[in-house]
CSV table of C-alpha atoms in Angstrom, one decimal:
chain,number,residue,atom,x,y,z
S,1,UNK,CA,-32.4,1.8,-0.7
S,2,UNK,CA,-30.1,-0.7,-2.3
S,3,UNK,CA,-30.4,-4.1,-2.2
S,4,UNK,CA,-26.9,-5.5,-1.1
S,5,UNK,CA,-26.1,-9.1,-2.3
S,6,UNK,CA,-24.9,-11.5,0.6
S,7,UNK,CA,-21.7,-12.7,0.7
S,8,UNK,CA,-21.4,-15.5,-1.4
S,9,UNK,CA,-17.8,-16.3,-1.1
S,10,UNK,CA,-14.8,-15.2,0.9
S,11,UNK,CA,-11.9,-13.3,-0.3
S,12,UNK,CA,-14.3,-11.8,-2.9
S,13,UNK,CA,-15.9,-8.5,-3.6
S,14,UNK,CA,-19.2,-9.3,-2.9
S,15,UNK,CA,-21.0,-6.8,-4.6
S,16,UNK,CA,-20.5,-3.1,-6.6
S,17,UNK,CA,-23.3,-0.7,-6.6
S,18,UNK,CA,-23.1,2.0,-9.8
S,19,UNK,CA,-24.9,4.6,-9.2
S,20,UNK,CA,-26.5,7.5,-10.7
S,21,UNK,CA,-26.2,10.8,-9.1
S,22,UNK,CA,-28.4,14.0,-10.3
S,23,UNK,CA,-26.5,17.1,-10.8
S,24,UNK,CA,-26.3,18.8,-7.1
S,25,UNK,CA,-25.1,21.9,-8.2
S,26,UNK,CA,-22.0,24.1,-7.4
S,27,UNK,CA,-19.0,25.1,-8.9
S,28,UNK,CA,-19.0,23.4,-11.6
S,29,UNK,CA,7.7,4.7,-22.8
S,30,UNK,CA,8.3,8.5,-23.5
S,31,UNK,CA,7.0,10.1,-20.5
S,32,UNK,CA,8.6,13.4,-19.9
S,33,UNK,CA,8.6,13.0,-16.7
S,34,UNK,CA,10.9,15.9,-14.1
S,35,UNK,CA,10.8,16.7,-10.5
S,36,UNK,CA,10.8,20.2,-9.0
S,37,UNK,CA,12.5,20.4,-5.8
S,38,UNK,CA,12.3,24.0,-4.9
S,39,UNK,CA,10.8,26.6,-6.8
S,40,UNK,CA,9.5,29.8,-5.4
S,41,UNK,CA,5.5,30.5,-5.0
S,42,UNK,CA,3.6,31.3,-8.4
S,43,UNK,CA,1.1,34.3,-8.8
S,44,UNK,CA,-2.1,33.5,-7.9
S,45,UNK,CA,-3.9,35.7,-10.7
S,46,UNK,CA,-5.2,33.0,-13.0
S,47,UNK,CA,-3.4,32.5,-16.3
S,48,UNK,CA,-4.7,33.6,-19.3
S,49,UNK,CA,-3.0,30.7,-21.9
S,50,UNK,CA,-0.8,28.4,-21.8
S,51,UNK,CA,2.4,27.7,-23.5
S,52,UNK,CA,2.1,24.9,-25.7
S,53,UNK,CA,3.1,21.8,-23.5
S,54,UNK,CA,0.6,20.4,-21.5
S,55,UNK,CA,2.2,20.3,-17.5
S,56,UNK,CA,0.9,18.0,-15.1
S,57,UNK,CA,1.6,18.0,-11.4
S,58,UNK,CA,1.3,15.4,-9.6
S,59,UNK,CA,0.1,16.1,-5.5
S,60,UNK,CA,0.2,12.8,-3.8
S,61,UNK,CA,0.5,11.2,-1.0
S,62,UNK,CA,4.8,9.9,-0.8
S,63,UNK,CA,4.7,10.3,3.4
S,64,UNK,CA,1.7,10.4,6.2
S,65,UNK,CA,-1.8,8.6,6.7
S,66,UNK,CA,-2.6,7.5,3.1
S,67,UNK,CA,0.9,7.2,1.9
S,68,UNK,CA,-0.5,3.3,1.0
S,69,UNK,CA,-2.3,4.7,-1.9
S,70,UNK,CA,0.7,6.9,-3.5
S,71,UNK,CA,2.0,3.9,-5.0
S,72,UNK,CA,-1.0,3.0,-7.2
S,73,UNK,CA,-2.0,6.8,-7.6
S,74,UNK,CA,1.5,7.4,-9.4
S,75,UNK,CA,1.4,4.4,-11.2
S,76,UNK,CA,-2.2,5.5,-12.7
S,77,UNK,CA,-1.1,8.3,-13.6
S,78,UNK,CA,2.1,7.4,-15.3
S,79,UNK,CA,0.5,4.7,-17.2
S,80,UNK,CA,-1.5,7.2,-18.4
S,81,UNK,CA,1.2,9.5,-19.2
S,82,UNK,CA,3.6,6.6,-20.9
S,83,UNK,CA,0.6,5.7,-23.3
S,84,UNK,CA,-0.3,9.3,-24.4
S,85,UNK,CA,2.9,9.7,-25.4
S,86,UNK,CA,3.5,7.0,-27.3
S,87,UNK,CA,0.5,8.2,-29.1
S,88,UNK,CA,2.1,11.2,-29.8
S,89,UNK,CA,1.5,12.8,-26.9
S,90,UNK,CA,-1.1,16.3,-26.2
S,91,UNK,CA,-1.5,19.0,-29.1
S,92,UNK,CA,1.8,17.3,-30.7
S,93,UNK,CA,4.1,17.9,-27.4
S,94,UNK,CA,4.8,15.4,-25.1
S,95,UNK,CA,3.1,15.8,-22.1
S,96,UNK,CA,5.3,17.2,-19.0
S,97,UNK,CA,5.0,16.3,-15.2
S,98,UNK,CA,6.2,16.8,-11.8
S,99,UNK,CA,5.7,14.6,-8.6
S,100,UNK,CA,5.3,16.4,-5.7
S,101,UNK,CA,3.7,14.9,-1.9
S,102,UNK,CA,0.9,15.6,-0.8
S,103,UNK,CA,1.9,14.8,3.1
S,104,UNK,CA,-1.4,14.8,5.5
S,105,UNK,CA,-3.5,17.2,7.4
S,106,UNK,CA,-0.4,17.2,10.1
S,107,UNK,CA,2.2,18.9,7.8
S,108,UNK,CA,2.4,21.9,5.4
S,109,UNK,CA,4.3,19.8,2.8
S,110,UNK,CA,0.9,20.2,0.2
S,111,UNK,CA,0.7,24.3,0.4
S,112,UNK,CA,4.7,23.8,-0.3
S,113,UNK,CA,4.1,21.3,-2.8
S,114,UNK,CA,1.4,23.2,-5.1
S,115,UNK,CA,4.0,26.2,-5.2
S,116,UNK,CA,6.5,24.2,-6.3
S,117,UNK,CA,4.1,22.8,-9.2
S,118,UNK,CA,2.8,26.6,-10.0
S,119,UNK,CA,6.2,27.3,-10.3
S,120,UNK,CA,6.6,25.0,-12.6
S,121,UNK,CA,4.0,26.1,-14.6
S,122,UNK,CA,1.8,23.1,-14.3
S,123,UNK,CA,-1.9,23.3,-16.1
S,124,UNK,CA,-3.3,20.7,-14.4
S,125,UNK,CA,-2.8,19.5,-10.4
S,126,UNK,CA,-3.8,15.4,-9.9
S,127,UNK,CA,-4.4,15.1,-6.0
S,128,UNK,CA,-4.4,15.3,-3.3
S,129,UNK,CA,-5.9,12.1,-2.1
S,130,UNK,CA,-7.2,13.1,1.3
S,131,UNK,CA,-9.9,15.2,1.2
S,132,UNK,CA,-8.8,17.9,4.0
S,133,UNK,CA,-5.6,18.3,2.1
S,134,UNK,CA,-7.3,19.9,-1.1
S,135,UNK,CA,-9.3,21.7,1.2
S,136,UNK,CA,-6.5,23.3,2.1
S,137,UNK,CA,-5.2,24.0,-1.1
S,138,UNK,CA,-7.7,24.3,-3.6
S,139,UNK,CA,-7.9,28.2,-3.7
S,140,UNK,CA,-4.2,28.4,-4.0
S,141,UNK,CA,-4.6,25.8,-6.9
S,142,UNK,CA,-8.0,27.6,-8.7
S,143,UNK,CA,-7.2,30.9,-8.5
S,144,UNK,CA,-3.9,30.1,-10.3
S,145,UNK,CA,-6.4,29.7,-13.0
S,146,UNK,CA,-5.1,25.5,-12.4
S,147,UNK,CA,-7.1,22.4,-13.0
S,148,UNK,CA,-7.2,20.7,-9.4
S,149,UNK,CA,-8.3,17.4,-10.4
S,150,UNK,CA,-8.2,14.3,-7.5
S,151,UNK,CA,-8.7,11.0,-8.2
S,152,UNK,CA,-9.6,10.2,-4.3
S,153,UNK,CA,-11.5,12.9,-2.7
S,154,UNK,CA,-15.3,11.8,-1.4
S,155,UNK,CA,-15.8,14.3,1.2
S,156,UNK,CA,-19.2,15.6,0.3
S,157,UNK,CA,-17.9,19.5,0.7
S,158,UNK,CA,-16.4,19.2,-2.9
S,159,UNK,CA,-19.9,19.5,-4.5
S,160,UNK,CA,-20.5,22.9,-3.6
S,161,UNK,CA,-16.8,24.3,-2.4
S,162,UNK,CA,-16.1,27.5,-4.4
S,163,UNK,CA,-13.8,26.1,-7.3
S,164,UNK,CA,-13.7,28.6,-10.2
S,165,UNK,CA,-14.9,25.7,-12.1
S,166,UNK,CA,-11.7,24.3,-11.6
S,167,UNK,CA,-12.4,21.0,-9.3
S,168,UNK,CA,-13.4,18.1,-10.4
S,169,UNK,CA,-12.5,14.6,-9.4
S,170,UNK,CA,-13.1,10.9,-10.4
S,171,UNK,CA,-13.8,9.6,-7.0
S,172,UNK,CA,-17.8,9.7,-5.9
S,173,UNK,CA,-19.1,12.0,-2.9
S,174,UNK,CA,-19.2,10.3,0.7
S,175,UNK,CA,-22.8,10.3,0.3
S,176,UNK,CA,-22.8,7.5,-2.1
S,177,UNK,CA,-20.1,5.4,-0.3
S,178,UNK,CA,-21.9,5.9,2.9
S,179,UNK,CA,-25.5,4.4,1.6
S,180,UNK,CA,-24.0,1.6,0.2
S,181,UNK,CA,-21.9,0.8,3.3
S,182,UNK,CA,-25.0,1.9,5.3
S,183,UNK,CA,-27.2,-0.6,3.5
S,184,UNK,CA,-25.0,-3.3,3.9
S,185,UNK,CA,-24.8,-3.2,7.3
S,186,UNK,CA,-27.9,-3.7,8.3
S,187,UNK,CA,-28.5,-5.9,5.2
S,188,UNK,CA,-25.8,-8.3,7.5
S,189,UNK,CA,-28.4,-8.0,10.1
S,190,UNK,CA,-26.7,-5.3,12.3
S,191,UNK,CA,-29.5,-3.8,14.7
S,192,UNK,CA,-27.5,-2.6,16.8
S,193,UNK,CA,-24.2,-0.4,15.1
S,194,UNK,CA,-21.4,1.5,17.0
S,195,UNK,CA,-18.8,3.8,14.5
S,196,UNK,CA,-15.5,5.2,15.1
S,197,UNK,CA,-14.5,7.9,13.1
S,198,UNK,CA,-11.8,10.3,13.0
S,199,UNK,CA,-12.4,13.5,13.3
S,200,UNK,CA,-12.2,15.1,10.1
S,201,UNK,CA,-14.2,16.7,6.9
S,202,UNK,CA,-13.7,13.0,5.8
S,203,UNK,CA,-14.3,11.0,8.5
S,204,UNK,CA,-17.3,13.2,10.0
S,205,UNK,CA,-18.8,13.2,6.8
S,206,UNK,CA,-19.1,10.0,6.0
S,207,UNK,CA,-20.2,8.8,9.5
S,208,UNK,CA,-22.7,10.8,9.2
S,209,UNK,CA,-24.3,9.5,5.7
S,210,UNK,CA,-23.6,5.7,7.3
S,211,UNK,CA,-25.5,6.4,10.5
S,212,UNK,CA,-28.3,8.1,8.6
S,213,UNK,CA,-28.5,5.0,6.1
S,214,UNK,CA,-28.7,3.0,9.2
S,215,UNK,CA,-31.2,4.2,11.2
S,216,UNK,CA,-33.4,4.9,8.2
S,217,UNK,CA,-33.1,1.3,7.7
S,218,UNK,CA,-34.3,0.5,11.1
S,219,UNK,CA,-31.1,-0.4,13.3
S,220,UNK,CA,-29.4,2.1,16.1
S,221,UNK,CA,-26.6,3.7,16.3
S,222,UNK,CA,-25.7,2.9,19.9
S,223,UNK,CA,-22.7,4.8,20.2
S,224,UNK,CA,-20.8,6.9,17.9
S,225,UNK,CA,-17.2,8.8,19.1
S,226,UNK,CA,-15.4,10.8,16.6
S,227,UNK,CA,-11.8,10.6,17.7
S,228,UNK,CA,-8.6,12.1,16.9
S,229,UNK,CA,-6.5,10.4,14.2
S,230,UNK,CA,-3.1,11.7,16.2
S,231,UNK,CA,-3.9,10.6,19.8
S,232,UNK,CA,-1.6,8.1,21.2
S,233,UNK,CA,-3.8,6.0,22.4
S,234,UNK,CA,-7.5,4.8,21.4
S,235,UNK,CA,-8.8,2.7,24.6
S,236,UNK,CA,-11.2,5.4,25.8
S,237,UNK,CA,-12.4,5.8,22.4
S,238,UNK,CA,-12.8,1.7,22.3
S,239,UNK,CA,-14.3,1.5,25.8
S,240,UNK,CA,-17.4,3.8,25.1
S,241,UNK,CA,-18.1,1.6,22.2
S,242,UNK,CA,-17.2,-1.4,24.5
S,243,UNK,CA,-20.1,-0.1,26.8
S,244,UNK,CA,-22.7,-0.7,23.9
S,245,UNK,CA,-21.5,-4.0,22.6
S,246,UNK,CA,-22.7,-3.3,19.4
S,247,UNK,CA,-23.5,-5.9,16.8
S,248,UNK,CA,-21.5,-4.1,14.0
S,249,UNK,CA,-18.8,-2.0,14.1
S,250,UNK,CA,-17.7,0.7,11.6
S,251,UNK,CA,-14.3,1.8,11.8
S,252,UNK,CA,-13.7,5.0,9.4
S,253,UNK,CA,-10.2,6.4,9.2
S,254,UNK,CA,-6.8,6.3,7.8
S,255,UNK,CA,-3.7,4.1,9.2
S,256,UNK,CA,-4.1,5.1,12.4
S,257,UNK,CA,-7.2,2.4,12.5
S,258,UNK,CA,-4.1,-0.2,12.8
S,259,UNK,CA,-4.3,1.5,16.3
S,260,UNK,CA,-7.7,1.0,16.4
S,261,UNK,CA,-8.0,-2.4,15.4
S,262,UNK,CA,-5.2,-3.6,18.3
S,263,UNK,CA,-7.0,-1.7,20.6
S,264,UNK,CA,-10.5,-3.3,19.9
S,265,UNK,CA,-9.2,-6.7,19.9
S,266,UNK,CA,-7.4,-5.9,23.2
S,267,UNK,CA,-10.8,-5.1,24.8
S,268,UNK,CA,-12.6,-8.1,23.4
S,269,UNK,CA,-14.7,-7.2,20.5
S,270,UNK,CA,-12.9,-9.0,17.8
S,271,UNK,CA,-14.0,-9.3,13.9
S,272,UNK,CA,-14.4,-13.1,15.2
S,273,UNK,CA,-17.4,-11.9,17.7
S,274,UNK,CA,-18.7,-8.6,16.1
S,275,UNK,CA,-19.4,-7.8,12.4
S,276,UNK,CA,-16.5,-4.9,11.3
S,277,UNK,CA,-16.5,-2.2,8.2
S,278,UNK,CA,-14.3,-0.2,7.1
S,279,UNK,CA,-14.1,2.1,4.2
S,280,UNK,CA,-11.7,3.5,1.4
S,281,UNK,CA,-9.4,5.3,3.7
S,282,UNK,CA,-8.6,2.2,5.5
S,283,UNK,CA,-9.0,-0.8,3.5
S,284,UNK,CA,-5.6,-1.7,2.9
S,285,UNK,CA,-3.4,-4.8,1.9
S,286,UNK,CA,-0.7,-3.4,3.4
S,287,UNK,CA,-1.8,-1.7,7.1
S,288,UNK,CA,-2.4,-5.1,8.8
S,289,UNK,CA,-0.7,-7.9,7.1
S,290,UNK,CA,2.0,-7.8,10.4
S,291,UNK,CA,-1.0,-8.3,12.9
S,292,UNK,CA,-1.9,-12.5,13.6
S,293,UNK,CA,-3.0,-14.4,11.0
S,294,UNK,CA,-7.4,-14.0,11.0
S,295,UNK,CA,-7.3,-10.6,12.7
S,296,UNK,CA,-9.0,-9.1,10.4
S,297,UNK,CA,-10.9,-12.2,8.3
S,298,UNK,CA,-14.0,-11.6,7.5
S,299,UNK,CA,-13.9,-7.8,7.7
S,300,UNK,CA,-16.0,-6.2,4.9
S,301,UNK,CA,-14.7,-2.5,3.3
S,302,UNK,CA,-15.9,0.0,0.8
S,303,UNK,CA,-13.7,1.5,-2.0
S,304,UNK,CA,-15.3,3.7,-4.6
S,305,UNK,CA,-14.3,2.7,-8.1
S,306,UNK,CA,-14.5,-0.4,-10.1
S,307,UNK,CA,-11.8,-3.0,-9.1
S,308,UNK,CA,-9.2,-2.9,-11.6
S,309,UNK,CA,-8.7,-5.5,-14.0
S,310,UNK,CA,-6.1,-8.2,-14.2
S,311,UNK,CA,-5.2,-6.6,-17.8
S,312,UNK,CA,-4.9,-3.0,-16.2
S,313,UNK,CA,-3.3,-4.6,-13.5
S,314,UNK,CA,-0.6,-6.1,-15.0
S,315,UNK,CA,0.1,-3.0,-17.2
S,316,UNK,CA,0.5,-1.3,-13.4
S,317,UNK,CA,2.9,-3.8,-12.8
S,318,UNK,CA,5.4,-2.9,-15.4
S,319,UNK,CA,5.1,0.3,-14.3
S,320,UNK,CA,5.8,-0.3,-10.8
S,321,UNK,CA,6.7,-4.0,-10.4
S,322,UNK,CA,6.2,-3.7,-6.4
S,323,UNK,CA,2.6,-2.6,-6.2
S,324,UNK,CA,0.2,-4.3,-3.6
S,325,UNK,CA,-2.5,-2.3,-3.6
S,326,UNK,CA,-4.5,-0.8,-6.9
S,327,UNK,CA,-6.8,1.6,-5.1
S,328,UNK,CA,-7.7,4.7,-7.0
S,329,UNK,CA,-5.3,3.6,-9.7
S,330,UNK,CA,-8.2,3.3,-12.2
S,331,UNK,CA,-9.0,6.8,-11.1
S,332,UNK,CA,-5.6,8.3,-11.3
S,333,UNK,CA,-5.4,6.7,-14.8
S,334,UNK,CA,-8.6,8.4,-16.2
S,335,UNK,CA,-8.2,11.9,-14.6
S,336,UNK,CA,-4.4,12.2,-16.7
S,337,UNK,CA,-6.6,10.5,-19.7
S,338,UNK,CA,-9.5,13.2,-19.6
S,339,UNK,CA,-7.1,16.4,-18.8
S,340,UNK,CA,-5.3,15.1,-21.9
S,341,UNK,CA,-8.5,14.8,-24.0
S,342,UNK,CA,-9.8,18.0,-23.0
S,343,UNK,CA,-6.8,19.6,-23.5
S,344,UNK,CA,-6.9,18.5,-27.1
S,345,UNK,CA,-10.9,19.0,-27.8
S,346,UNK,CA,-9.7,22.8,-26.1
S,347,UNK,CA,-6.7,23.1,-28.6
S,348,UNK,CA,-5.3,24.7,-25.4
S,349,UNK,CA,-3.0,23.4,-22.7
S,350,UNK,CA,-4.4,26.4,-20.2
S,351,UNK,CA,-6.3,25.3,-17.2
S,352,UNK,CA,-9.1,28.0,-17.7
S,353,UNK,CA,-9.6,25.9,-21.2
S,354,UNK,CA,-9.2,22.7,-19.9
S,355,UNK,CA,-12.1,22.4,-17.2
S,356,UNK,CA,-14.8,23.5,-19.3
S,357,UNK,CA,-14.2,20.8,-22.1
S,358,UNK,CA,-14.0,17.7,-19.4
S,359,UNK,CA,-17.5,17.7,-19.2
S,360,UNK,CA,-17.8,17.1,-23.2
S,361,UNK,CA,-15.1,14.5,-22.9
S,362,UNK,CA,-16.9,12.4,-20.7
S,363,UNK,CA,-19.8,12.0,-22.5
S,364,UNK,CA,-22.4,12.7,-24.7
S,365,UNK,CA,-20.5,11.5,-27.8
S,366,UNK,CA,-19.2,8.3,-29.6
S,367,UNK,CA,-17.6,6.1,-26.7
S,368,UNK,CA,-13.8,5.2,-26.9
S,369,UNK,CA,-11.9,3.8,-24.5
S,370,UNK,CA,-8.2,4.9,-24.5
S,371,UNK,CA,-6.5,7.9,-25.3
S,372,UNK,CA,-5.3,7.1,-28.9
S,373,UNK,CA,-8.8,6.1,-29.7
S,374,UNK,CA,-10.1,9.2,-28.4
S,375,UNK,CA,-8.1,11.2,-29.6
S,376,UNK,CA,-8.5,10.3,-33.0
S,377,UNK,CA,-11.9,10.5,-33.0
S,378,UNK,CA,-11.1,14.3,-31.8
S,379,UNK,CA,-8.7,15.0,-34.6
S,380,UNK,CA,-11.3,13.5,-36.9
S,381,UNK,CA,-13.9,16.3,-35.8
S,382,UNK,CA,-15.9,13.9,-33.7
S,383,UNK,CA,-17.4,14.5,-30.6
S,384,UNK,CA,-16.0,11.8,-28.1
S,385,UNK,CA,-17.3,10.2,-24.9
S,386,UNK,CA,-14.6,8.7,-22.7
S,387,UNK,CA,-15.6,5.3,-20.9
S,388,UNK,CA,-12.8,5.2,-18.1
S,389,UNK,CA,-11.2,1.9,-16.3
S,390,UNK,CA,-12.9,3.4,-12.7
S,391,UNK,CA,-16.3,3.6,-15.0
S,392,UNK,CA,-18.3,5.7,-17.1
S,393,UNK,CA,-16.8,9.1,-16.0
S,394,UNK,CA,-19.5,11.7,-16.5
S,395,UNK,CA,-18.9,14.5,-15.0
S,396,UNK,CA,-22.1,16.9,-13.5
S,397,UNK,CA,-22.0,20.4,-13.0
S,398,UNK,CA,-20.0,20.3,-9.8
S,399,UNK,CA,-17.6,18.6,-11.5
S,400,UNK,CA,-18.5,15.2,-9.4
S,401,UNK,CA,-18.9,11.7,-11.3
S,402,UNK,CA,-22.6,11.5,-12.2
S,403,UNK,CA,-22.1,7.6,-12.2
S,404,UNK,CA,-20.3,5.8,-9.6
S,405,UNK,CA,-19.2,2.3,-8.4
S,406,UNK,CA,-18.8,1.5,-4.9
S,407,UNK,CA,-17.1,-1.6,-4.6
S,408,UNK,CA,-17.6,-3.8,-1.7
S,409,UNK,CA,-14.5,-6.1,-0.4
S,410,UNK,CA,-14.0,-8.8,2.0
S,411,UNK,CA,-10.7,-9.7,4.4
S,412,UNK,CA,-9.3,-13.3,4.3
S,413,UNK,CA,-7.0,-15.1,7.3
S,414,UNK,CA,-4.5,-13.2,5.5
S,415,UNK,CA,-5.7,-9.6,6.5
S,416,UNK,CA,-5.4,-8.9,3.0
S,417,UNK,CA,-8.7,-8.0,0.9
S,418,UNK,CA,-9.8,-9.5,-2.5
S,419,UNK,CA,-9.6,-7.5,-5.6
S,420,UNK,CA,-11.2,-9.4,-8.2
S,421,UNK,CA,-15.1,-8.6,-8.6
S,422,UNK,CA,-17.2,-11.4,-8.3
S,423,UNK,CA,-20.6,-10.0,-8.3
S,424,UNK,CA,-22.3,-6.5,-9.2
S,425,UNK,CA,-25.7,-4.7,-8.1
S,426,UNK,CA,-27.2,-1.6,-10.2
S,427,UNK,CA,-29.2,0.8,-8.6
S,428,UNK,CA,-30.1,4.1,-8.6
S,429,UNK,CA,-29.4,6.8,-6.2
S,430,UNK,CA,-31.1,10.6,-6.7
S,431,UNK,CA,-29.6,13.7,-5.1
């Protein structure tokens, strides 16, 4: 189990938790920058070679439930993008891409999207961020012989999906996110725990690792209803988990929690009387800034991924000057980084001979930090290990980060969370 540090100060992130997994198997400012807006579906037999320029699609979320995160996704990436350029850019070509949206789970915009980016030719596909979207795309994506590489996905399915070798993302599994969160909770002092969860390969997922964490740490789950994220209305969901009066409360979703949240302080159990938690797909600066001021003060919430620094930060900024939140930025950032670096170690911009060589990007070699110092060391014969901003990037077999950092945030009056670190825990997780 791992020992969770208590809160020392609010507006903080009270603690992140690396971890190391072991491999569980499965499949393992010159931007050239364009946007397709129609194009007509690509084969799906997967290509043999590429043509020289390195193509990167972009499948992320511009409309629906996690539209929040598009923002600092794009910006990751683009940052990414603007500084391998400038360094002369992949296999001496600057590197192409194309923004598509990824939409949600309620729309077909991402199977319209990916053909789009096929069309284009793209090598390598960064998204989506919701996990049931790449669910729903990821054959169309691998057996186009195309990396699908997402900076956000955590459902657990992704370690063992059939992927051609294809998938791989930057974001840890569920399983990690929900032990951490799990062992927090009752680390508060929750003996008594009541979860909401939408209904999804997301949401069902990770309840499931956070009640397990709990009762094996020797609270109850009291009452758990998995709901769904497109109903209207939430008060019958809240009024089973009113029933229980639960000590904590773990609310796992997307924007609809907003929903939730109004609902729940509606029927008396606010963040003021019980202990609340959120996670990644909800912990947002911008969901509940229009509710009253201390709605949500207090409120703790997971995100995997090291907080990004002020430096990385304000190099964000200048790439989009209206940014709020920074979630999965540092992830976004890495995954253009490492297609770029593999693409070079590969001497190939073909997605068949891109996703063996991330693996021996990420590690095993001399550690550099960016991709001109990388890339250097790559033209100079050397063997390279790329430390990212999100961590130490090493991919296992199933092409999952075999170290993670969960961090762990806390709401102010403001019901905005912190972003600067203030204190880290290292453990070790197995499996």
């Amino acid at each position: 189990m791992i020992r969770i540090a208590p809160v020392g100060r609010a507006l903080a992130v009270v603690a992140a938790t690396s971890l190391a997994l072991t491999a569980c198997g499965g499949g393992g400012g010159n931007t050239a920058t364009q946007t397709s807006e129609s194009a007509a579906p690509a084969s799906s037999a997967p290509a043999a070679k590429g043509d020289g320029t390195l193509t990167l699609g972009t499948l992320l979320p511009q409309t629906g439930s996690l539209a929040f995160l598009g923002p600092p996704e794009f910006a990751g990436v683009d940052l990414a993008l603007k500084e391998i350029n400038e360094a002369g850019g992949v296999l001496g070509k600057p590197v192409a891409k194309f923004d598509t949206d990824s939409g949600d789970t309620t729309t077909n915009i991402a199977s319209q999207s990916v053909d789009k980016l096929l069309a284009q030719k793209a090598d390598a596909i960064i998204g989506a961020a919701s996990s049931s979207v790449s669910e729903s795309v990821i054959d169309k994506i691998t057996g186009a012989g195309v990396v699908h590489f997402s900076p956000a996905n955590t459902s657990d399915k992704f370690t063992t999906i059939e992927d051609k070798g294809l998938y791989f993302r930057t974001s840890p599994p569920d399983k990690l996110q929900g032990r951490v969160l799990g062992d927090l909770i009752v680390a508060d002092g929750n003996d008594t725990v009541g979860i909401l969860a939408m209904q999804d390969s997301y949401g069902t997922g990770l309840a499931d690792q956070v009640q397990k964490t709990v009762t094996d740490g020797g609270a109850e789950v009291v009452e758990r209803v998995d709901y769904d994220p497109k109903a209207a209305d939430f008060s019958a969901d809240v009024a089973k988990l009113k029933a229980k009066n639960p000590k904590g409360i773990v609310l796992i979703g997307f924007e609809e929690t907003a929903k939730v949240v109004q609902e729940l302080v509606k029927q008396g159990l606010p963040a003021s009387k019980h202990k609340w938690y959120m996670v990644d797909g909800n912990t947002s600066n911008t969901n509940y800034v229009k509710m009253p001021k201390g709605t949500l003060e207090g409120v703790k919430g997971t995100i995997p991924g090291a907080a990004a620094p002020e430096d990385f930060q304000k190099k964000l900024l200048e790439v989009n000057s209206k940014l709020e939140d920074f979630s999965y930025a540092p992830e976004s950032y890495d995954a253009a980084n490492l297609i770029a670096l593999a693409a070079e170690a590969a001497k190939s911009d073909a997605g068949v001979d891109i996703a063996p060589k991330l693996a021996e990007v990420s590690k095993g070699g001399e550690k550099c930090t960016n991709f001109k110092a990388c890339v250097d060391l790559l033209k100079g014969g050397k063997d390279i290990d790329y430390e990212g901003v999100s961590g130490p990037v090493e991919f296992n077999e199933a092409g999952d980060p075999a170290v993670a950092t969960i961090g762990i945030y806390q709401y102010g009056d403001d019901n905005k969370y912190a972003t600067k670190a203030l204190e880290y825990r290292t453990g070790n997780i197995a499996g």
